[in-house]
mmCIF file with all atom_site columns, C-alpha atoms in Angstrom:
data_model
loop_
_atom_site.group_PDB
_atom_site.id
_atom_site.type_symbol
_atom_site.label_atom_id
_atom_site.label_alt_id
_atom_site.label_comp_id
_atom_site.label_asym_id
_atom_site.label_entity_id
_atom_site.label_seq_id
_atom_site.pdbx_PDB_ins_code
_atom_site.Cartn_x
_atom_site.Cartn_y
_atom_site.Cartn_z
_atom_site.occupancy
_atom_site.B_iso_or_equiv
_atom_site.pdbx_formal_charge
_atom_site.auth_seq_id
_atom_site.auth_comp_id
_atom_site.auth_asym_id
_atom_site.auth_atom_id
_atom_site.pdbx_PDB_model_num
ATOM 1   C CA . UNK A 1 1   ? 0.000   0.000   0.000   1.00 52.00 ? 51  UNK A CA 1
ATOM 2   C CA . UNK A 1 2   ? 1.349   3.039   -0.974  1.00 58.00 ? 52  UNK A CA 1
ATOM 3   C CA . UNK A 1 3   ? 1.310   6.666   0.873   1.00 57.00 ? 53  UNK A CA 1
ATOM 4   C CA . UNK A 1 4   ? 0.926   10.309  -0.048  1.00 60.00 ? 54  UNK A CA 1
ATOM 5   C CA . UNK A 1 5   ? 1.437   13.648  1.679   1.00 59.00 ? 55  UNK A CA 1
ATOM 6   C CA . UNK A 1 6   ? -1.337  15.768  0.554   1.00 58.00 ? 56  UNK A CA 1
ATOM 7   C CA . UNK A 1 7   ? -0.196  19.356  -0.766  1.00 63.00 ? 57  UNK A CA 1
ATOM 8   C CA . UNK A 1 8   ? -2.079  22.804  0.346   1.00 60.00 ? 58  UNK A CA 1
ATOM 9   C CA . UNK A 1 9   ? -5.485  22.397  2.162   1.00 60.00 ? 59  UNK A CA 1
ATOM 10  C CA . UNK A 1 10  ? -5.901  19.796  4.249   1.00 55.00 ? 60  UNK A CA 1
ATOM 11  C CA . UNK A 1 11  ? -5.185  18.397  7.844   1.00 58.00 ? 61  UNK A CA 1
ATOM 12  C CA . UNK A 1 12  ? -1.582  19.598  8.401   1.00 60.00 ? 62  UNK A CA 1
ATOM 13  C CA . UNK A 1 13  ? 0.905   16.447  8.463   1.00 61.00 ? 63  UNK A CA 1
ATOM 14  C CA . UNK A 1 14  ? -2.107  14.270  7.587   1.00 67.00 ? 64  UNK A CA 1
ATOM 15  C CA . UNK A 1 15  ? -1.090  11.440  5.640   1.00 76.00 ? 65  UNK A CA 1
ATOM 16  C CA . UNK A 1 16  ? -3.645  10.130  3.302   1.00 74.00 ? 66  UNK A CA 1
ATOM 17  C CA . UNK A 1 17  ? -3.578  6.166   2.202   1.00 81.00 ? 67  UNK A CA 1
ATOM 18  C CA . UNK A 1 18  ? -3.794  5.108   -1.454  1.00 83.00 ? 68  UNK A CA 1
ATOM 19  C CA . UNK A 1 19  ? -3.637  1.383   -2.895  1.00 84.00 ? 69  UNK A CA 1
ATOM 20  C CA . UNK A 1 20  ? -1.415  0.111   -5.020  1.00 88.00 ? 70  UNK A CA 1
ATOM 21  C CA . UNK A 1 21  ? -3.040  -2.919  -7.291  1.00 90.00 ? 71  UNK A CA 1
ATOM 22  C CA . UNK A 1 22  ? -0.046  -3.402  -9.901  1.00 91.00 ? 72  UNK A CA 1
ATOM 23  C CA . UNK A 1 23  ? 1.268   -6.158  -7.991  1.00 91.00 ? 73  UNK A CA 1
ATOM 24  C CA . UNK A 1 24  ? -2.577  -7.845  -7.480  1.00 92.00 ? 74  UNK A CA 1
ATOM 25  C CA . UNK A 1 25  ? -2.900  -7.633  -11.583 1.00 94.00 ? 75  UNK A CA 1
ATOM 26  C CA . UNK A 1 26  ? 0.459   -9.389  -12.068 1.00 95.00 ? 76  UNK A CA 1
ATOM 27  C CA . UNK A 1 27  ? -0.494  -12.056 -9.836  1.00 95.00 ? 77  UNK A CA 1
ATOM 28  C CA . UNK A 1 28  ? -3.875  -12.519 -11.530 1.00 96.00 ? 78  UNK A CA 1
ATOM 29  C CA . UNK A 1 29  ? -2.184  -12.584 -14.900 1.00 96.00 ? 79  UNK A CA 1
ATOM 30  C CA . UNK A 1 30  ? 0.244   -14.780 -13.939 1.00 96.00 ? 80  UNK A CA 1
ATOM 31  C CA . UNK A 1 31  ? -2.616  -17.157 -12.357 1.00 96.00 ? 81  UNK A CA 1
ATOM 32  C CA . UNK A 1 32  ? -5.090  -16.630 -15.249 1.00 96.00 ? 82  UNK A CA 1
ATOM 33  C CA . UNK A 1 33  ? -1.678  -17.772 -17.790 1.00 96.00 ? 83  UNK A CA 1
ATOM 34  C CA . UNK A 1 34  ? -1.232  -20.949 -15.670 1.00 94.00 ? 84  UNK A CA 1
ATOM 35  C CA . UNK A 1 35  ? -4.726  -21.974 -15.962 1.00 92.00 ? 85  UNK A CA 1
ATOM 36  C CA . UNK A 1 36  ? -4.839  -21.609 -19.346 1.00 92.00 ? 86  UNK A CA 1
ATOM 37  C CA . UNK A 1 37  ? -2.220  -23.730 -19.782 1.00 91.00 ? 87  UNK A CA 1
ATOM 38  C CA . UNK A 1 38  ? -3.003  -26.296 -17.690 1.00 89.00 ? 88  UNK A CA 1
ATOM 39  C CA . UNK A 1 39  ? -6.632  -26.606 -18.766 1.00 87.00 ? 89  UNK A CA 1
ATOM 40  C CA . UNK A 1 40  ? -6.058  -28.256 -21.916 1.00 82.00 ? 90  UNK A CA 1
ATOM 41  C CA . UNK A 1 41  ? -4.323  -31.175 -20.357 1.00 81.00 ? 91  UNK A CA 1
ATOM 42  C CA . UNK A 1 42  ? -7.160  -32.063 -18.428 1.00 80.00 ? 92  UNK A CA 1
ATOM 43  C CA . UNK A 1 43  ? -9.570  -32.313 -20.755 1.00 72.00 ? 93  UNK A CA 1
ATOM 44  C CA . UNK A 1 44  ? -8.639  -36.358 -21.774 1.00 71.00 ? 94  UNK A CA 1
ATOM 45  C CA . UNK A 1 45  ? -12.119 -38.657 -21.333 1.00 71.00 ? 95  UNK A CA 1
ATOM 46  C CA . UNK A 1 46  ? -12.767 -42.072 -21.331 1.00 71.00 ? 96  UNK A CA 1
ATOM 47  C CA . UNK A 1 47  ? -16.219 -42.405 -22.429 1.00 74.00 ? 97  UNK A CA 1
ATOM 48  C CA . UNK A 1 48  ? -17.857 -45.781 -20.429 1.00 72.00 ? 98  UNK A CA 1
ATOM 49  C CA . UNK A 1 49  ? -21.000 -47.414 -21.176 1.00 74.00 ? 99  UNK A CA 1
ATOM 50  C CA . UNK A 1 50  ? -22.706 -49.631 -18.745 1.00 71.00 ? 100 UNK A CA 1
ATOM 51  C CA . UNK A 1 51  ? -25.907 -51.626 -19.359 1.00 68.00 ? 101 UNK A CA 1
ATOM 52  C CA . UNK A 1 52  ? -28.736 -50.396 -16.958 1.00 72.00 ? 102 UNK A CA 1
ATOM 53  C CA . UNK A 1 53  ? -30.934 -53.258 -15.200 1.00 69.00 ? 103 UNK A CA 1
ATOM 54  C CA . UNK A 1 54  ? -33.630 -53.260 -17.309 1.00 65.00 ? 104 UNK A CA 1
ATOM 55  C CA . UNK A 1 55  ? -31.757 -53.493 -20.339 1.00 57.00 ? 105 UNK A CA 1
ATOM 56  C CA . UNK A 1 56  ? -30.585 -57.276 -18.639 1.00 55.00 ? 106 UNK A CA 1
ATOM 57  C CA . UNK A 1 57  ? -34.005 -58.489 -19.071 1.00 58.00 ? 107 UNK A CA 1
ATOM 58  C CA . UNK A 1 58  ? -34.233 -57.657 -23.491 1.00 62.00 ? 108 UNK A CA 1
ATOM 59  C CA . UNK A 1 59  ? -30.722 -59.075 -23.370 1.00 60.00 ? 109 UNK A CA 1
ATOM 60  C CA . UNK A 1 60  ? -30.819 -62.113 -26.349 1.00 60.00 ? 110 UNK A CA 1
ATOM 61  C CA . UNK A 1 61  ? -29.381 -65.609 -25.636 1.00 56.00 ? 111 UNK A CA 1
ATOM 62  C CA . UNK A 1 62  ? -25.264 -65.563 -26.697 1.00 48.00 ? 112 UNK A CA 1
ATOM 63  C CA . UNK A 1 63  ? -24.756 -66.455 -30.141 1.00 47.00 ? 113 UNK A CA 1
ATOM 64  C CA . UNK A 1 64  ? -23.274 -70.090 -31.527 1.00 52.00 ? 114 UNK A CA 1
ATOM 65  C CA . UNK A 1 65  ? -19.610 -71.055 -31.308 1.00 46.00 ? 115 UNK A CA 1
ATOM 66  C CA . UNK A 1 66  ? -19.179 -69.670 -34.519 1.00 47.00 ? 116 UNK A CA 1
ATOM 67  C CA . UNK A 1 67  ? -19.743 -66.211 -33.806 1.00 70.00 ? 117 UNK A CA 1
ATOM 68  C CA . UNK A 1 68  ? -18.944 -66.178 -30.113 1.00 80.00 ? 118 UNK A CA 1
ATOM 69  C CA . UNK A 1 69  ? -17.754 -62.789 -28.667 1.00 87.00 ? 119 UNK A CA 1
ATOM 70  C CA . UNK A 1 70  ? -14.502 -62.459 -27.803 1.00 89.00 ? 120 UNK A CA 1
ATOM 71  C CA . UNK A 1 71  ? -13.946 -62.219 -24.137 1.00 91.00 ? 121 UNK A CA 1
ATOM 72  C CA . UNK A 1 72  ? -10.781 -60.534 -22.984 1.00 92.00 ? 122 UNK A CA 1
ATOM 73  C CA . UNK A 1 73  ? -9.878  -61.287 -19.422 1.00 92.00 ? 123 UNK A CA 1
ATOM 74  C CA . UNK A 1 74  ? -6.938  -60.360 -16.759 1.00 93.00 ? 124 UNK A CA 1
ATOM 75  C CA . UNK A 1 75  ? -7.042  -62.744 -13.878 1.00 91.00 ? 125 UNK A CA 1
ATOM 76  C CA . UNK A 1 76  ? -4.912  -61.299 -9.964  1.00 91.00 ? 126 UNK A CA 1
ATOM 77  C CA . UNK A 1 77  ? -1.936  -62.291 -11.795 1.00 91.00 ? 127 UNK A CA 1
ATOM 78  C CA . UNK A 1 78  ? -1.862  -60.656 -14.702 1.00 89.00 ? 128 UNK A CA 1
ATOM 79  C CA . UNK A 1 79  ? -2.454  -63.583 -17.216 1.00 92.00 ? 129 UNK A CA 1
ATOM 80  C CA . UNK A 1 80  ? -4.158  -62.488 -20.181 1.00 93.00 ? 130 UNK A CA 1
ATOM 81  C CA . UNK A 1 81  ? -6.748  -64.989 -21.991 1.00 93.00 ? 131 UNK A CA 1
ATOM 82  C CA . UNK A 1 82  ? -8.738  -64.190 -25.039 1.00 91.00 ? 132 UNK A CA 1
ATOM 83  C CA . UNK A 1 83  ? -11.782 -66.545 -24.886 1.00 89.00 ? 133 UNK A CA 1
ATOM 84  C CA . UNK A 1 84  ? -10.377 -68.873 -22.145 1.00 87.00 ? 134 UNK A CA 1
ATOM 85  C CA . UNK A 1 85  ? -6.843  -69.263 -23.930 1.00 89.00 ? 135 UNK A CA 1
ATOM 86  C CA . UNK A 1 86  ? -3.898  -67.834 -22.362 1.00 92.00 ? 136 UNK A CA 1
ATOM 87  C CA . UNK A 1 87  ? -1.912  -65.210 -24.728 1.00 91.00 ? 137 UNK A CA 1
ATOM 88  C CA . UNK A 1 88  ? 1.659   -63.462 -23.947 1.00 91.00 ? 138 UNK A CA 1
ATOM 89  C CA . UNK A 1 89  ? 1.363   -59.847 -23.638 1.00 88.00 ? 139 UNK A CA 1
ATOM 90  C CA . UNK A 1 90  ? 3.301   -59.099 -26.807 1.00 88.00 ? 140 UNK A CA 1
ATOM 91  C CA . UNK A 1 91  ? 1.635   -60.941 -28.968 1.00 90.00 ? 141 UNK A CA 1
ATOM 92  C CA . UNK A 1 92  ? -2.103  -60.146 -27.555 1.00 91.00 ? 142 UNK A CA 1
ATOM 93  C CA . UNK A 1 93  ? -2.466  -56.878 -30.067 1.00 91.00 ? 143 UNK A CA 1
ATOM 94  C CA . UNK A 1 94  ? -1.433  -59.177 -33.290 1.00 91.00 ? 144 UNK A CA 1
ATOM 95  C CA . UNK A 1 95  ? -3.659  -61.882 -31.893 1.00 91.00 ? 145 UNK A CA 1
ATOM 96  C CA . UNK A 1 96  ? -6.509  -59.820 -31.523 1.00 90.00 ? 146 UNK A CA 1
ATOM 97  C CA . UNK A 1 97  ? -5.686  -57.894 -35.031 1.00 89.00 ? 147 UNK A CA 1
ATOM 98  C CA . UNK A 1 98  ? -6.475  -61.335 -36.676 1.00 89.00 ? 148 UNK A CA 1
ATOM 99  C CA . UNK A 1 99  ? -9.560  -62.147 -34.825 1.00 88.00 ? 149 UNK A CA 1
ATOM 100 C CA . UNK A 1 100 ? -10.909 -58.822 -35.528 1.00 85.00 ? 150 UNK A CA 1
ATOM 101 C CA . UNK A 1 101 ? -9.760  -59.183 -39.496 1.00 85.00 ? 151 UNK A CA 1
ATOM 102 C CA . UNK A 1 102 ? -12.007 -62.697 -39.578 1.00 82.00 ? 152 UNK A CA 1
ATOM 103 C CA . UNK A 1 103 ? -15.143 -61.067 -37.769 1.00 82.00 ? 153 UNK A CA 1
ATOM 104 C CA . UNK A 1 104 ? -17.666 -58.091 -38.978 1.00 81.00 ? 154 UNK A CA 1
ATOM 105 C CA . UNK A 1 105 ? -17.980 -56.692 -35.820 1.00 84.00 ? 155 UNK A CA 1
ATOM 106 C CA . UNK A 1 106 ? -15.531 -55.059 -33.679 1.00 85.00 ? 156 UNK A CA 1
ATOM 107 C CA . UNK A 1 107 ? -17.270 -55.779 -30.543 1.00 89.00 ? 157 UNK A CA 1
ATOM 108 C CA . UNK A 1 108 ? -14.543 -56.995 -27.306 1.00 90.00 ? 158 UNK A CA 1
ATOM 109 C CA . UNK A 1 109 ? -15.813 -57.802 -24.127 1.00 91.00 ? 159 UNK A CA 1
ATOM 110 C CA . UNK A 1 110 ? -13.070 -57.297 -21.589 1.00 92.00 ? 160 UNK A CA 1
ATOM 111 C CA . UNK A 1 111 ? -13.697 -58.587 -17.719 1.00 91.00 ? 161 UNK A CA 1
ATOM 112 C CA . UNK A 1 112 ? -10.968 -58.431 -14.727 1.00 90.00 ? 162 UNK A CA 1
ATOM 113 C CA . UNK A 1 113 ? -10.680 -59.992 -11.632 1.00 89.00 ? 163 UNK A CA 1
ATOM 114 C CA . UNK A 1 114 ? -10.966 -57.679 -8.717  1.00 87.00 ? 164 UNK A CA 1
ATOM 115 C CA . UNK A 1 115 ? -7.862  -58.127 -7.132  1.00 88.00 ? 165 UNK A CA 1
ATOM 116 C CA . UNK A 1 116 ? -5.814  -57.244 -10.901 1.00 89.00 ? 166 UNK A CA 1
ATOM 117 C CA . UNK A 1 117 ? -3.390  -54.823 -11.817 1.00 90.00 ? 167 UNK A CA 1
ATOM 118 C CA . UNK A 1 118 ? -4.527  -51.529 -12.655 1.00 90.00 ? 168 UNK A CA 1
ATOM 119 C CA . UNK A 1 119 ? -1.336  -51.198 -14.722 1.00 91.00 ? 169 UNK A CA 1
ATOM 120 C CA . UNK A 1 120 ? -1.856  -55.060 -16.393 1.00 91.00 ? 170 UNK A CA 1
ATOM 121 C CA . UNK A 1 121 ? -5.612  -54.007 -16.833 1.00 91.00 ? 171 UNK A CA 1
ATOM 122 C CA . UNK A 1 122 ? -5.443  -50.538 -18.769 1.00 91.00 ? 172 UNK A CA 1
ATOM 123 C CA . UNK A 1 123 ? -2.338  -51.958 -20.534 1.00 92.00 ? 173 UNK A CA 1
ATOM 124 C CA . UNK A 1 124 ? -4.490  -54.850 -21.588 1.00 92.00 ? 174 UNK A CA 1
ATOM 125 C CA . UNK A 1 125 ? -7.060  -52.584 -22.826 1.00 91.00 ? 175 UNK A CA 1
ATOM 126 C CA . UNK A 1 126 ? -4.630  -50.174 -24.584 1.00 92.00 ? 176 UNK A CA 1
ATOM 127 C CA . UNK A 1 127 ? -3.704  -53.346 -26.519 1.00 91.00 ? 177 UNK A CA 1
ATOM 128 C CA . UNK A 1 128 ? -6.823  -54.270 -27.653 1.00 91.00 ? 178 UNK A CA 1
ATOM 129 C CA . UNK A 1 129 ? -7.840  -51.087 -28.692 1.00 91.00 ? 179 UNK A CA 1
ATOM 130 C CA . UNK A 1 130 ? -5.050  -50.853 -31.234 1.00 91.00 ? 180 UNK A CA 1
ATOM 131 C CA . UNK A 1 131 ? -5.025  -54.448 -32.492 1.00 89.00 ? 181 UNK A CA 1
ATOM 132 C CA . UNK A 1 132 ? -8.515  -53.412 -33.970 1.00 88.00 ? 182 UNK A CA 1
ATOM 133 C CA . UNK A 1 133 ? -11.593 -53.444 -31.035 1.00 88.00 ? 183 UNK A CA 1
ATOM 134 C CA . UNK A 1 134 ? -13.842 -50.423 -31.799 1.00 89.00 ? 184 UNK A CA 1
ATOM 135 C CA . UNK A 1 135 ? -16.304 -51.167 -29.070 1.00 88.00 ? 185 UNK A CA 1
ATOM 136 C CA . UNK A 1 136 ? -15.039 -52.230 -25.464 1.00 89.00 ? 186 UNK A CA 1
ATOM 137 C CA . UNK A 1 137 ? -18.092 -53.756 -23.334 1.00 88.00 ? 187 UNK A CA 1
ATOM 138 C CA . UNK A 1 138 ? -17.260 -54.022 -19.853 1.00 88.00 ? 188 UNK A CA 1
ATOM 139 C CA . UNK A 1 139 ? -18.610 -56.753 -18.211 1.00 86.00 ? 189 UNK A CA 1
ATOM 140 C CA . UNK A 1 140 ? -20.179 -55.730 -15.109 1.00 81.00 ? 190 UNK A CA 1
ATOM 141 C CA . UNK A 1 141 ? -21.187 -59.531 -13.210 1.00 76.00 ? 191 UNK A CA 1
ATOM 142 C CA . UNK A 1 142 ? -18.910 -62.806 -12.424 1.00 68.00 ? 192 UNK A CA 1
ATOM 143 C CA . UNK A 1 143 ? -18.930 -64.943 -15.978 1.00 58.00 ? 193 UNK A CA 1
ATOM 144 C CA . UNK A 1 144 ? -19.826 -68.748 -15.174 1.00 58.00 ? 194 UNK A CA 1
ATOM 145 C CA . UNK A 1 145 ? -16.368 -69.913 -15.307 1.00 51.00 ? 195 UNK A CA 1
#
């Protein structure tokens, strides 16, 4: 806060207060900068679609053998199966790229355990994504297994 002696009339040796708000605008541009910045890196989504409860009841029996879904699955361990069979991680996005090649839709159910990996989970995901899913359905209750 800044001070000034008034000049002529006036109390004599009165000292009148005046503020100073330079220093509040450069903090408030330097805030309003930082936000700006950092806004656009927040703005990633993950768009997830979950069936409600009465959308369980129109469900249609699973197709035949031949066009059975492809189930992805991540077990506490971090195994990764595609439809029951076990598959390395480095060869899951090829694996999947051929499946998805042979079928007309692009449809991958993926299901993990509860006590999995994060990491092994979103990696698994990530995986399937670029060897050709288009849709990920997660599946919500315990598969008969």
């Amino acid at each position: 806060m800044g001070m000034s002696v008034p000049q002529g009339s006036g109390r004599k040796g009165g000292v009148a207060p005046s503020m100073n708000v330079t220093p509040l605008v450069d903090v408030v541009l330097v805030l309003l900068i930082i936000f700006m910045v950092v806004t656009p890196l927040l703005a990633k989504q993950f768009w997830l679609n979950l069936p409600k409860k009465d959308d369980a009841a129109k469900l249609s029996p699973p197709p035949d053998d031949a066009t059975r879904p492809v189930v992805l699955t991540v077990d506490e361990r971090g195994v990764i199966r595609i439809n029951q069979a076990e598959v390395q991680r480095g060869e899951l996005k090829e694996r999947l790229a051929r499946i998805f090649a042979a079928r007309s839709d692009d449809v991958l159910y993926f299901d993990a355990e509860d006590e999995a990996a994060y990491a092994v989970a979103v990696e698994a995901m990530d995986a399937a994504r670029m060897g050709g899913a288009k849709t990920i359905a997660v599946l919500t209750e315990k598969t008969g297994r």
